[in-house]
Tab-separated table of C-alpha atoms in Angstrom:
chain	number	residue	atom	x	y	z
X	1059	MET	CA	-12.464	113.796	125.401
X	1060	SER	CA	-14.389	112.324	128.516
X	1061	THR	CA	-18.138	112.326	128.660
X	1062	VAL	CA	-20.166	114.459	130.966
X	1063	GLU	CA	-22.754	112.853	133.268
X	1064	LEU	CA	-26.143	114.625	132.774
X	1065	THR	CA	-28.380	114.924	135.747
X	1066	LYS	CA	-31.700	116.945	136.245
X	1067	ASP	CA	-29.424	119.398	138.173
X	1068	ASN	CA	-26.851	120.217	135.365
X	1069	PHE	CA	-28.862	119.316	132.283
X	1070	ASP	CA	-30.075	122.812	131.332
X	1071	GLU	CA	-26.577	124.319	131.948
X	1072	ILE	CA	-24.705	121.848	129.935
X	1073	VAL	CA	-27.220	121.605	127.054
X	1074	SER	CA	-28.091	125.364	126.904
X	1075	GLY	CA	-24.474	126.304	127.356
X	1076	ASN	CA	-23.155	124.294	124.350
X	1077	ASP	CA	-24.033	124.469	120.755
X	1078	PHE	CA	-23.619	120.829	119.903
X	1079	VAL	CA	-24.403	118.028	122.418
X	1080	LEU	CA	-24.647	114.310	121.886
X	1081	ILE	CA	-26.606	112.539	124.657
X	1082	ASP	CA	-26.431	108.754	125.265
X	1083	PHE	CA	-29.489	107.557	127.384
X	1084	TRP	CA	-28.337	104.236	128.870
X	1085	ALA	CA	-28.558	101.878	131.926
X	1086	GLU	CA	-25.956	99.728	133.660
X	1087	TRP	CA	-28.020	96.577	133.207
X	1088	CYS	CA	-28.526	97.123	129.397
X	1089	GLY	CA	-26.359	94.890	127.233
X	1090	PRO	CA	-26.640	96.967	123.972
X	1091	CYS	CA	-25.749	100.152	126.017
X	1092	LYS	CA	-22.516	98.439	127.168
X	1093	GLN	CA	-21.735	97.579	123.505
X	1094	PHE	CA	-22.447	101.278	122.415
X	1095	GLY	CA	-20.477	102.855	125.324
X	1096	PRO	CA	-17.019	102.277	123.843
X	1097	VAL	CA	-18.239	103.522	120.368
X	1098	PHE	CA	-19.540	106.674	122.140
X	1099	GLU	CA	-16.199	107.165	123.869
X	1100	ARG	CA	-14.133	106.760	120.774
X	1101	SER	CA	-16.341	109.098	118.892
X	1102	SER	CA	-15.764	111.731	121.658
X	1103	ASP	CA	-12.019	111.333	121.175
X	1104	LYS	CA	-12.450	112.029	117.389
X	1105	ASN	CA	-14.748	115.074	117.818
X	1106	ASP	CA	-13.250	116.983	120.679
X	1107	ASP	CA	-15.128	120.086	119.751
X	1108	LEU	CA	-18.471	118.521	120.727
X	1109	VAL	CA	-19.829	117.875	124.036
X	1110	TYR	CA	-20.596	114.120	124.777
X	1111	ALA	CA	-22.966	113.488	127.699
X	1112	LYS	CA	-24.566	110.385	129.250
X	1113	VAL	CA	-27.988	110.067	131.137
X	1114	ASP	CA	-28.163	107.060	133.362
X	1115	THR	CA	-31.845	106.292	132.954
X	1116	GLU	CA	-32.017	104.493	136.237
X	1117	ALA	CA	-30.592	107.430	138.310
X	1118	GLN	CA	-32.243	109.964	136.227
X	1119	PRO	CA	-35.790	108.696	135.510
X	1120	GLU	CA	-37.184	112.328	135.343
X	1121	LEU	CA	-34.890	113.131	132.257
X	1122	ALA	CA	-35.758	109.840	130.634
X	1123	ALA	CA	-39.529	110.636	131.061
X	1124	ALA	CA	-39.032	114.226	129.861
X	1125	PHE	CA	-37.614	113.022	126.635
X	1126	GLN	CA	-40.065	110.083	126.323
X	1127	ILE	CA	-37.204	107.581	126.185
X	1128	GLN	CA	-38.866	104.187	125.563
X	1129	SER	CA	-35.828	102.085	124.588
X	1130	ILE	CA	-32.140	102.221	125.524
X	1131	PRO	CA	-29.622	103.068	124.416
X	1132	THR	CA	-31.097	106.163	122.728
X	1133	LEU	CA	-28.786	108.615	121.050
X	1134	MET	CA	-29.977	112.265	120.991
X	1135	ILE	CA	-28.260	115.216	119.323
X	1136	VAL	CA	-29.066	118.758	120.423
X	1137	ARG	CA	-27.795	121.672	118.391
X	1138	GLU	CA	-28.458	125.143	119.485
X	1139	ASN	CA	-31.114	123.959	122.091
X	1140	VAL	CA	-33.065	122.015	119.289
X	1141	ALA	CA	-33.125	118.203	119.276
X	1142	VAL	CA	-32.234	117.455	115.810
X	1143	PHE	CA	-31.596	113.733	116.196
X	1144	SER	CA	-32.995	110.901	118.290
X	1145	GLN	CA	-32.914	107.188	117.744
X	1146	PRO	CA	-32.919	104.157	119.798
X	1147	GLY	CA	-30.489	101.387	119.295
X	1148	ALA	CA	-26.682	100.967	119.447
X	1149	LEU	CA	-25.090	102.615	116.356
X	1150	PRO	CA	-22.049	101.148	114.823
X	1151	GLU	CA	-19.166	103.576	114.705
X	1152	GLU	CA	-19.448	104.487	111.041
X	1153	ALA	CA	-23.241	105.171	111.409
X	1154	LEU	CA	-22.605	107.399	114.437
X	1155	GLU	CA	-19.794	109.418	112.529
X	1156	ASP	CA	-22.354	109.760	109.662
X	1157	VAL	CA	-25.118	111.115	111.871
X	1158	ILE	CA	-22.702	113.596	113.465
X	1159	GLY	CA	-21.603	114.772	110.004
X	1160	GLN	CA	-25.243	115.288	108.953
X	1161	ALA	CA	-26.007	117.161	112.261
X	1162	ARG	CA	-22.999	119.334	111.732
X	1163	ASN	CA	-24.242	120.240	108.137
X	1164	LEU	CA	-27.729	121.252	109.205
X	1165	ASP	CA	-28.747	124.817	108.440
X	1166	MET	CA	-30.097	125.716	112.016
X	1167	ASP	CA	-31.960	128.684	110.733
X	1168	GLU	CA	-33.874	126.391	108.477
X	1169	VAL	CA	-34.396	123.927	111.396
X	1170	ARG	CA	-35.744	126.642	113.672
X	1171	ALA	CA	-38.072	127.966	110.928
X	1172	SER	CA	-39.347	124.429	110.418
X	1173	VAL	CA	-39.957	123.966	114.243
X	1174	GLU	CA	-41.721	127.281	114.328
X	1175	GLU	CA	-43.993	126.389	111.558
X	1176	ALA	CA	-44.830	123.013	113.125
X	1177	GLN	CA	-45.497	124.752	116.381
X	1178	LYS	CA	-47.903	127.243	114.667
X	1179	GLN	CA	-49.792	124.408	112.880
X	1180	GLU	CA	-50.155	122.464	116.151
X	1181	ALA	CA	-51.418	125.599	117.979
X	1182	GLN	CA	-53.984	126.270	115.119
X	1183	LYS	CA	-55.037	122.559	115.301
X	1184	GLN	CA	-55.605	122.861	119.084
X	1185	GLU	CA	-57.495	126.195	118.654
X	1186	GLY	CA	-59.693	124.477	116.114
X	1187	GLN	CA	-60.402	121.683	118.289
X	1188	ALA	CA	-61.263	123.874	121.193
X	1189	ALA	CA	-63.644	125.981	119.016
X	1190	GLY	CA	-65.365	122.766	118.045
X	1191	GLU	CA	-66.007	121.657	121.598
C-alpha cells in the first residue's frame, strides 16, 4: 500500500477518518529519514489495513509545530484520534512491527479513560494555580 502525503489541508480528514494511522515526520535533507523511508514503505505493504502517512516537515511546518516535532524522523501512531505513540529516530523494521503490534493490542477504552483522567488532573492543577494567584 502506498503512503499518503499529509498536509494541513487534509490532515483532519485523513486522521479523523481512519482508526489507525502511522505518521512519519521527515524531511528531504535528513539522512536518517532516507534510511527509514524504505522500512516505512515495506511495513505499509505488510499492514495494508492501516493508513501510512508522511509529513514533509519542510513543506508543512505548521503540522510539525503543532505536534512539537523536535527531531526527525519521528514516528507517530494515532488510534481513534488519540496519539498512542510518538518517538524520534529511525526504527529498524523489527522494532517498527513490534510497535505496531503493541498499538494494535491497546484497549482504546482504557487509553481514553487514562487521557480523560490526565486532562482532569491538569485542569485541577491549573485551577489551583489560578486560585493561588
